[in-house]
């Protein structure tokens, strides 16, 4: 080897032996690799993955302030579950729960039970389990035959996949209220057709993943209220506020979707969506301990402490929780409000530009969540489709997925932009200009036709 006489520690990175070998392995290397070489090669391995800031497919945050990331990286080694070793970290988590309880209009913040989680998926599991356990305890008391049928959960067909997981993992029948052209959120007039004595609860979604639309939670609450007056079996509501839970309180505080509604017993959100933290944090809160059965609270005697915990995961870094606290503390209510209103302006500006082309039917114009969602008009009379437009946008680095709506509406293919805090005005302008250029390009492109293209998901939507 030509460079074998150069000592390893001063060898240029790209002259190193490791640089000549594959980085992605099936078996652990025998020899170590020097840190700076390992850093460069792994970083390069990820180089063609796309720019997270231009990824408008995701609700998850792609920007935090340098002070926040510094703080988070400095405490990465602290384990959030070691509450007796890191009591101040635990207090910051508790403070976040209190602040969120207040944002969600809890009648008594001190009564609220809550915890951080890895994300909304873990939070939804906990919310669902609490409903299941409470339903079972009450049903037993009423003398219901628990073996006669499976317990069920009522939700619109626009559910996020975590609810399907919940129902599979915990053996619950998922009763889907179908979406249709007239009802792009849960059809409240049909809810009671899906409810019986075995219903553990209804899930209302504040921000349906596909379109960003809100379920009419106020009406859900009045349906539950009336039902509960007439039945011994109690209908309770869990709100999946993964995307809306930390957006709506700042932007539309008058909208009653939260603990102001009597039958809303628990709410989850993703701190890493409009809570503005990098991925890895969610929250679940229960109105009070009545709705979180004791069986789900574990007292962990841990290294000398005796601490209640209700999360599913055990060890994880405290960074994300402290990042959430940083954002709440640093931005305050007004800061969140201004950031979110900017995202809303961005979405509405993009929606107007999209609408102005006359080619698209708009499903969401950024009015509720900063989401722009549209389909190609049936009479648009163009030779390209949204998948081809998505491809063109991707050539300029923008990841803006096209995908079909859920079952029953799956002949409709939509495209969706998720606007986030870091999509500033200048970026919006260049995005719109790229969008127009891409439209012109697909108009003029020579498109090769294959067999009829079936609706499919292009890009990762979540
Ligand atoms: C994103 C999302 C989830 C899952 O959230 P994670 O935090 O990614 O686990 C659940 N429900 C809805 C409505 C969502 O938008």
Coordinates of C-alpha atoms and ligand atoms in Angstrom, one line a residue:
X1 CA 0.0 0.0 0.0
X2 CA 1.4 3.3 -1.1
X3 CA 0.6 5.2 2.1
X4 CA 1.6 2.6 4.6
X5 CA 4.5 4.6 6.0
X6 CA 2.4 7.5 7.1
X7 CA 1.5 7.1 10.7
X8 CA -2.2 6.5 11.1
X9 CA -2.9 9.5 13.3
X10 CA -1.7 12.0 10.7
X11 CA -3.0 10.3 7.6
X12 CA -5.4 12.4 5.6
X13 CA -9.0 11.1 6.1
X14 CA -9.4 10.2 2.5
X15 CA -6.1 8.4 2.5
X16 CA -7.1 6.2 5.4
X17 CA -7.7 2.5 5.1
X18 CA -11.3 2.9 6.3
X19 CA -12.1 5.4 3.5
X20 CA -11.5 2.6 1.0
X21 CA -14.0 0.2 2.7
X22 CA -17.7 0.1 3.1
X23 CA -19.1 2.0 6.0
X24 CA -22.4 0.0 6.3
X25 CA -21.5 -3.4 7.6
X26 CA -23.3 -6.6 8.6
X27 CA -20.7 -7.6 11.1
X28 CA -18.8 -5.4 13.6
X29 CA -15.3 -4.3 12.5
X30 CA -12.4 -5.9 14.1
X31 CA -10.2 -2.8 14.3
X32 CA -11.3 0.6 15.6
X33 CA -11.5 3.6 13.3
X34 CA -10.0 6.9 14.2
X35 CA -12.7 9.3 15.5
X36 CA -12.3 12.0 13.0
X37 CA -12.3 9.5 10.2
X38 CA -15.4 7.7 11.6
X39 CA -17.2 11.1 11.9
X40 CA -16.4 12.1 8.3
X41 CA -17.3 8.8 6.7
X42 CA -20.6 8.3 8.6
X43 CA -21.6 11.9 7.9
X44 CA -20.8 11.3 4.2
X45 CA -22.8 8.1 4.2
X46 CA -25.8 10.3 5.0
X47 CA -25.0 13.0 2.5
X48 CA -27.6 12.3 -0.2
X49 CA -30.5 11.9 2.2
X50 CA -32.1 15.3 1.5
X51 CA -32.2 18.4 3.5
X52 CA -34.5 18.1 6.6
X53 CA -35.4 21.8 6.4
X54 CA -36.9 21.2 2.9
X55 CA -38.8 18.1 4.1
X56 CA -42.3 19.4 4.1
X57 CA -43.6 15.9 4.5
X58 CA -43.2 15.8 8.2
X59 CA -44.8 17.5 11.2
X60 CA -41.6 16.9 13.1
X61 CA -39.4 19.8 14.0
X62 CA -36.3 20.5 11.9
X63 CA -34.9 23.5 13.7
X64 CA -34.1 24.5 17.3
X65 CA -32.1 27.4 18.5
X66 CA -28.4 26.8 19.1
X67 CA -28.8 27.5 22.8
X68 CA -31.4 24.8 23.0
X69 CA -29.3 22.2 21.2
X70 CA -26.3 23.1 23.3
X71 CA -28.3 22.6 26.5
X72 CA -29.8 19.4 25.1
X73 CA -26.4 18.0 24.1
X74 CA -24.9 18.9 27.5
X75 CA -27.4 16.7 29.3
X76 CA -27.7 13.9 26.9
X77 CA -26.2 11.5 29.4
X78 CA -28.9 12.1 32.0
X79 CA -31.6 9.4 32.2
X80 CA -35.0 10.9 32.4
X81 CA -36.3 8.0 34.5
X82 CA -33.7 8.5 37.3
X83 CA -35.9 10.9 39.0
X84 CA -34.2 10.5 42.4
X85 CA -30.8 11.1 41.0
X86 CA -31.8 14.0 38.8
X87 CA -34.6 15.6 40.9
X88 CA -34.3 19.0 39.2
X89 CA -34.7 17.5 35.8
X90 CA -37.8 15.7 37.1
X91 CA -39.1 19.1 38.3
X92 CA -38.7 20.5 34.8
X93 CA -40.8 17.6 33.4
X94 CA -43.4 18.2 36.0
X95 CA -43.4 21.9 35.2
X96 CA -44.0 21.1 31.5
X97 CA -47.0 18.9 32.5
X98 CA -48.4 21.8 34.6
X99 CA -47.9 24.3 31.8
X100 CA -49.6 22.0 29.3
X101 CA -52.4 21.3 31.7
X102 CA -53.0 25.0 31.9
X103 CA -52.8 25.5 28.1
X104 CA -55.4 22.7 27.8
X105 CA -57.7 24.5 30.2
X106 CA -57.7 21.8 32.9
X107 CA -60.2 22.8 35.6
X108 CA -57.7 22.0 38.3
X109 CA -54.0 21.8 37.2
X110 CA -53.0 20.2 40.5
X111 CA -55.4 17.3 39.9
X112 CA -54.0 16.5 36.4
X113 CA -52.0 13.4 36.0
X114 CA -49.4 13.4 33.2
X115 CA -46.1 12.3 31.9
X116 CA -43.7 12.8 29.0
X117 CA -43.3 10.0 26.5
X118 CA -41.1 9.3 23.5
X119 CA -43.9 10.6 21.3
X120 CA -47.6 10.6 20.6
X121 CA -47.5 6.9 19.8
X122 CA -46.5 5.9 23.3
X123 CA -48.9 8.6 24.7
X124 CA -51.8 7.1 22.7
X125 CA -51.0 3.6 23.9
X126 CA -51.3 5.0 27.5
X127 CA -54.5 6.9 26.8
X128 CA -56.0 3.9 25.2
X129 CA -55.0 1.5 28.0
X130 CA -56.3 3.9 30.6
X131 CA -59.7 3.9 28.8
X132 CA -59.6 0.1 28.5
X133 CA -58.8 -0.5 32.2
X134 CA -61.4 2.0 33.4
X135 CA -64.0 0.6 31.1
X136 CA -63.3 -2.9 32.4
X137 CA -63.4 -2.0 36.0
X138 CA -66.7 -0.2 35.6
X139 CA -68.2 -2.9 33.3
X140 CA -67.3 -5.6 35.9
X141 CA -69.1 -3.7 38.6
X142 CA -72.2 -3.4 36.3
X143 CA -72.1 -7.1 35.8
X144 CA -71.4 -7.0 32.0
X145 CA -70.2 -10.3 30.5
X146 CA -66.7 -9.3 29.7
X147 CA -66.2 -12.4 27.6
X148 CA -69.2 -11.9 25.3
X149 CA -67.4 -9.7 22.9
X150 CA -64.1 -7.7 22.5
X151 CA -64.0 -4.2 23.8
X152 CA -64.0 -1.6 21.0
X153 CA -62.7 1.9 20.2
X154 CA -64.5 4.4 18.0
X155 CA -62.4 6.5 15.7
X156 CA -62.6 8.0 12.2
X157 CA -60.9 6.2 9.3
X158 CA -58.4 9.1 9.2
X159 CA -56.6 7.7 12.2
X160 CA -52.8 7.6 12.5
X161 CA -51.3 4.2 12.5
X162 CA -50.5 4.3 16.2
X163 CA -54.2 3.6 16.9
X164 CA -54.1 0.5 14.7
X165 CA -51.1 -0.6 16.7
X166 CA -53.0 0.1 20.0
X167 CA -56.0 -2.0 18.9
X168 CA -53.8 -4.9 17.8
X169 CA -51.4 -4.9 20.8
X170 CA -54.3 -4.7 23.3
X171 CA -56.8 -6.8 21.5
X172 CA -59.4 -4.1 20.9
X173 CA -61.9 -4.0 18.0
X174 CA -61.3 -0.8 16.1
X175 CA -64.6 0.7 14.9
X176 CA -63.8 3.0 12.1
X177 CA -66.3 5.8 11.2
X178 CA -65.6 6.2 7.5
X179 CA -64.6 9.5 6.0
X180 CA -66.4 10.5 2.8
X181 CA -66.4 13.4 0.4
X182 CA -68.8 15.3 2.7
X183 CA -67.1 14.3 5.9
X184 CA -63.4 14.8 5.8
X185 CA -63.4 14.5 9.6
X186 CA -65.4 12.2 11.8
X187 CA -69.1 12.1 10.8
X188 CA -70.7 12.9 14.2
X189 CA -74.2 12.0 13.0
X190 CA -73.1 8.4 12.7
X191 CA -71.1 8.0 16.0
X192 CA -73.8 6.4 18.0
X193 CA -74.2 3.6 15.4
X194 CA -70.7 2.5 16.4
X195 CA -71.1 2.7 20.2
X196 CA -72.3 -0.1 22.5
X197 CA -71.7 -1.3 26.1
X198 CA -68.2 -2.5 25.1
X199 CA -67.0 0.8 23.8
X200 CA -64.0 1.9 25.8
X201 CA -64.1 5.4 24.4
X202 CA -64.1 7.6 21.3
X203 CA -60.9 9.2 19.9
X204 CA -61.3 12.7 18.5
X205 CA -58.4 13.9 16.3
X206 CA -57.2 17.5 16.5
X207 CA -55.4 17.4 13.2
X208 CA -56.1 14.4 10.9
X209 CA -52.7 13.4 9.5
X210 CA -53.9 13.1 5.9
X211 CA -55.4 16.6 5.6
X212 CA -54.8 18.5 8.8
X213 CA -58.6 18.7 9.4
X214 CA -60.1 18.8 12.9
X215 CA -62.8 16.5 14.2
X216 CA -65.7 18.4 15.6
X217 CA -64.9 17.7 19.2
X218 CA -67.5 20.0 20.7
X219 CA -70.2 18.0 19.0
X220 CA -68.6 14.7 20.1
X221 CA -68.7 16.0 23.7
X222 CA -72.4 16.9 23.5
X223 CA -73.2 13.5 22.0
X224 CA -71.3 11.9 24.9
X225 CA -73.0 14.1 27.4
X226 CA -76.5 13.1 26.2
X227 CA -75.5 9.4 26.0
X228 CA -74.1 9.5 29.5
X229 CA -77.4 10.9 30.9
X230 CA -79.3 8.0 29.3
X231 CA -76.9 5.1 29.9
X232 CA -75.1 3.5 32.8
X233 CA -72.2 2.8 30.5
X234 CA -70.1 6.0 30.2
X235 CA -68.8 7.3 27.0
X236 CA -65.5 9.1 27.4
X237 CA -63.3 11.0 24.8
X238 CA -59.6 10.9 24.3
X239 CA -58.2 13.6 22.1
X240 CA -55.3 12.8 19.8
X241 CA -53.8 16.2 19.6
X242 CA -50.4 15.0 18.2
X243 CA -50.3 17.9 15.8
X244 CA -52.9 20.4 17.1
X245 CA -52.4 20.1 20.8
X246 CA -49.6 22.6 21.0
X247 CA -50.7 24.7 18.1
X248 CA -54.4 25.6 18.8
X249 CA -53.9 26.9 22.3
X250 CA -51.7 29.6 21.0
X251 CA -53.4 30.5 17.7
X252 CA -57.1 29.9 18.4
X253 CA -57.4 29.8 22.2
X254 CA -61.2 30.3 22.0
X255 CA -61.7 26.9 20.3
X256 CA -63.0 24.5 22.9
X257 CA -61.6 21.1 22.2
X258 CA -59.8 20.3 25.4
X259 CA -60.5 19.8 29.1
X260 CA -63.1 22.6 28.9
X261 CA -65.3 19.8 27.4
X262 CA -66.5 17.7 30.3
X263 CA -66.2 14.3 28.6
X264 CA -62.7 14.8 27.3
X265 CA -60.8 12.8 29.8
X266 CA -57.3 12.6 28.3
X267 CA -55.2 14.3 25.6
X268 CA -51.9 13.5 24.0
X269 CA -49.6 15.6 21.9
X270 CA -46.2 15.4 20.2
X271 CA -43.7 17.8 21.7
X272 CA -41.7 17.3 18.6
X273 CA -44.5 18.6 16.3
X274 CA -45.8 22.0 17.1
X275 CA -44.2 21.9 20.6
X276 CA -41.1 22.8 18.5
X277 CA -38.7 20.2 19.9
X278 CA -36.5 17.8 17.9
X279 CA -38.0 14.2 17.6
X280 CA -38.2 12.2 20.8
X281 CA -40.8 13.8 23.1
X282 CA -44.6 13.5 23.6
X283 CA -47.1 14.2 26.4
X284 CA -50.2 12.6 27.8
X285 CA -52.4 14.2 30.4
X286 CA -55.5 12.9 32.2
X287 CA -58.1 15.3 33.6
X288 CA -57.6 13.7 37.0
X289 CA -56.7 10.4 38.6
X290 CA -60.2 9.0 38.2
X291 CA -59.3 8.5 34.5
X292 CA -55.9 6.9 35.0
X293 CA -56.6 3.5 36.7
X294 CA -54.2 2.8 39.6
X295 CA -53.1 -0.4 37.9
X296 CA -51.3 1.7 35.4
X297 CA -49.3 3.7 37.9
X298 CA -46.1 1.9 38.9
X299 CA -44.2 2.8 42.0
X300 CA -40.6 2.4 41.0
X301 CA -38.3 1.9 43.9
X302 CA -35.2 3.1 42.2
X303 CA -31.8 3.7 43.7
X304 CA -33.3 4.7 47.0
X305 CA -36.3 6.6 45.7
X306 CA -39.9 5.7 45.5
X307 CA -41.3 7.3 42.4
X308 CA -44.6 6.8 40.5
X309 CA -44.3 6.3 36.8
X310 CA -46.9 5.6 34.2
X311 CA -44.9 5.6 30.9
X312 CA -44.2 2.4 28.9
X313 CA -40.5 3.1 28.2
X314 CA -38.0 3.2 31.0
X315 CA -34.6 4.7 30.2
X316 CA -34.2 7.6 27.8
X317 CA -32.3 10.8 27.7
X318 CA -33.6 13.8 29.5
X319 CA -32.5 16.0 26.6
X320 CA -35.9 16.2 24.8
X321 CA -37.8 17.0 28.0
X322 CA -35.4 19.8 28.9
X323 CA -35.6 21.0 25.2
X324 CA -39.3 21.2 25.7
X325 CA -38.9 23.1 28.9
X326 CA -36.4 25.5 27.2
X327 CA -38.9 26.3 24.5
X328 CA -41.8 27.0 26.9
X329 CA -39.5 29.1 29.1
X330 CA -37.7 30.9 26.3
X331 CA -40.6 31.6 23.9
X332 CA -43.4 32.1 26.4
X333 CA -47.0 32.2 25.2
X334 CA -46.4 35.2 23.0
X335 CA -43.4 33.6 21.3
X336 CA -45.3 30.4 20.5
X337 CA -48.2 32.5 19.2
X338 CA -46.0 34.5 16.9
X339 CA -44.0 31.6 15.6
X340 CA -47.2 29.6 14.9
X341 CA -48.9 32.5 13.3
X342 CA -46.0 32.9 11.0
X343 CA -46.3 29.2 10.0
X344 CA -50.0 29.8 9.4
X345 CA -49.2 32.8 7.2
X346 CA -46.7 30.7 5.3
X347 CA -49.3 28.0 4.7
X348 CA -52.0 30.4 3.7
X349 CA -49.6 32.2 1.3
X350 CA -48.7 28.9 -0.3
X351 CA -52.4 27.8 -0.5
X352 CA -53.3 31.0 -2.3
X353 CA -50.5 30.5 -4.9
X354 CA -51.6 26.9 -5.4
X355 CA -55.3 27.9 -5.8
X356 CA -54.5 30.7 -8.2
X357 CA -53.2 28.2 -10.8
X358 CA -56.8 27.0 -11.1
X359 CA -55.6 23.4 -11.4
X360 CA -56.3 22.2 -7.9
X361 CA -59.1 21.6 -5.4
X362 CA -57.9 22.8 -2.0
X363 CA -58.7 20.5 1.0
X364 CA -56.8 22.6 3.5
X365 CA -55.7 26.2 3.1
X366 CA -53.8 26.5 6.3
X367 CA -56.8 27.9 8.2
X368 CA -56.7 25.5 11.1
X369 CA -53.2 23.9 11.1
X370 CA -50.5 25.2 8.8
X371 CA -51.1 22.5 6.3
X372 CA -51.8 22.9 2.6
X373 CA -53.5 19.9 1.0
X374 CA -55.0 19.7 -2.4
X375 CA -55.9 17.3 -5.3
X376 CA -55.8 17.8 -9.0
X377 CA -59.1 19.1 -10.3
X378 CA -61.0 16.4 -12.2
X379 CA -61.3 18.7 -15.2
X380 CA -57.7 20.1 -14.9
X381 CA -57.1 18.6 -18.3
X382 CA -53.3 18.0 -17.8
X383 CA -51.2 15.0 -18.8
X384 CA -49.2 14.8 -15.6
X385 CA -50.2 13.8 -12.1
X386 CA -49.3 14.8 -8.5
X387 CA -46.6 12.1 -8.3
X388 CA -44.8 13.6 -11.3
X389 CA -45.2 17.0 -9.7
X390 CA -43.7 15.6 -6.4
X391 CA -40.8 14.2 -8.4
X392 CA -40.1 17.6 -10.0
X393 CA -40.2 19.4 -6.6
X394 CA -37.8 16.8 -5.2
X395 CA -35.3 17.6 -7.9
X396 CA -35.1 21.0 -6.3
X397 CA -34.8 19.5 -2.9
X398 CA -38.4 19.9 -1.7
X399 CA -40.0 16.8 -0.3
X400 CA -43.7 17.3 -0.7
X401 CA -45.4 13.9 -0.8
X402 CA -48.4 12.8 -2.9
X403 CA -50.6 10.0 -1.5
X404 CA -54.2 8.7 -1.6
X405 CA -56.7 9.6 1.1
X406 CA -57.8 6.7 3.5
X407 CA -60.2 3.9 2.6
X408 CA -63.4 4.9 0.9
X409 CA -61.7 8.1 -0.5
X410 CA -58.6 6.3 -1.7
X411 CA -59.4 7.2 -5.4
X412 CA -58.4 10.8 -4.4
X413 CA -54.7 11.5 -4.5
X414 CA -53.6 14.6 -2.6
X415 CA -50.4 16.4 -2.1
X416 CA -49.6 18.0 1.2
X417 CA -47.2 20.7 2.5
X418 CA -46.6 20.8 6.2
X419 CA -45.4 24.3 7.2
X420 CA -43.2 24.6 10.2
X421 CA -41.5 27.3 12.3
X422 CA -38.4 27.3 10.2
X423 CA -40.1 27.9 6.9
X424 CA -39.5 31.6 6.9
X425 CA -40.9 34.2 4.5
X426 CA -37.9 34.0 2.1
X427 CA -38.1 30.3 1.9
X428 CA -41.8 30.5 1.2
X429 CA -41.1 32.8 -1.7
X430 CA -38.5 30.5 -3.2
X431 CA -40.7 27.5 -2.7
X432 CA -43.6 29.2 -4.5
X433 CA -41.3 30.2 -7.3
X434 CA -40.0 26.6 -7.5
X435 CA -43.6 25.3 -7.5
X436 CA -44.4 27.5 -10.5
X437 CA -41.3 26.4 -12.4
X438 CA -42.1 22.8 -11.6
X439 CA -45.6 23.2 -12.9
X440 CA -44.2 24.6 -16.1
X441 CA -41.7 21.8 -16.4
X442 CA -44.3 19.0 -16.0
X443 CA -46.5 20.8 -18.5
X444 CA -43.7 20.7 -21.0
X445 CA -42.1 17.4 -20.0
X446 CA -42.2 14.4 -22.3
X447 CA -43.8 12.0 -20.0
X448 CA -43.6 8.3 -20.7
X449 CA -46.8 6.5 -20.0
X450 CA -46.9 3.2 -18.3
X451 CA -49.9 1.2 -17.3
X452 CA -52.5 3.2 -15.5
X453 CA -50.8 4.5 -12.4
X454 CA -52.5 3.3 -9.2
X455 CA -52.7 5.6 -6.3
X456 CA -49.8 5.0 -4.0
X457 CA -47.9 6.8 -1.3
X458 CA -44.9 8.8 -2.6
X459 CA -42.7 9.9 0.3
X460 CA -43.1 9.2 3.9
X461 CA -46.2 10.7 5.4
X462 CA -46.6 11.0 9.1
Ligands
LIG1 C1 -47.9 12.1 14.3 C2 -49.1 11.6 14.8 C3 -49.1 10.6 15.7 C4 -47.9 9.8 16.1 O1 -47.1 10.7 16.7 P1 -45.5 10.4 17.1 O2 -45.2 11.5 18.0 O3 -44.8 10.5 15.8 O4 -45.5 9.1 17.7 C5 -50.4 10.2 16.2 N1 -51.5 10.8 15.9 C6 -51.5 11.8 15.0 C7 -52.8 12.4 14.6 C8 -50.4 12.3 14.4 O5 -50.4 13.3 13.5

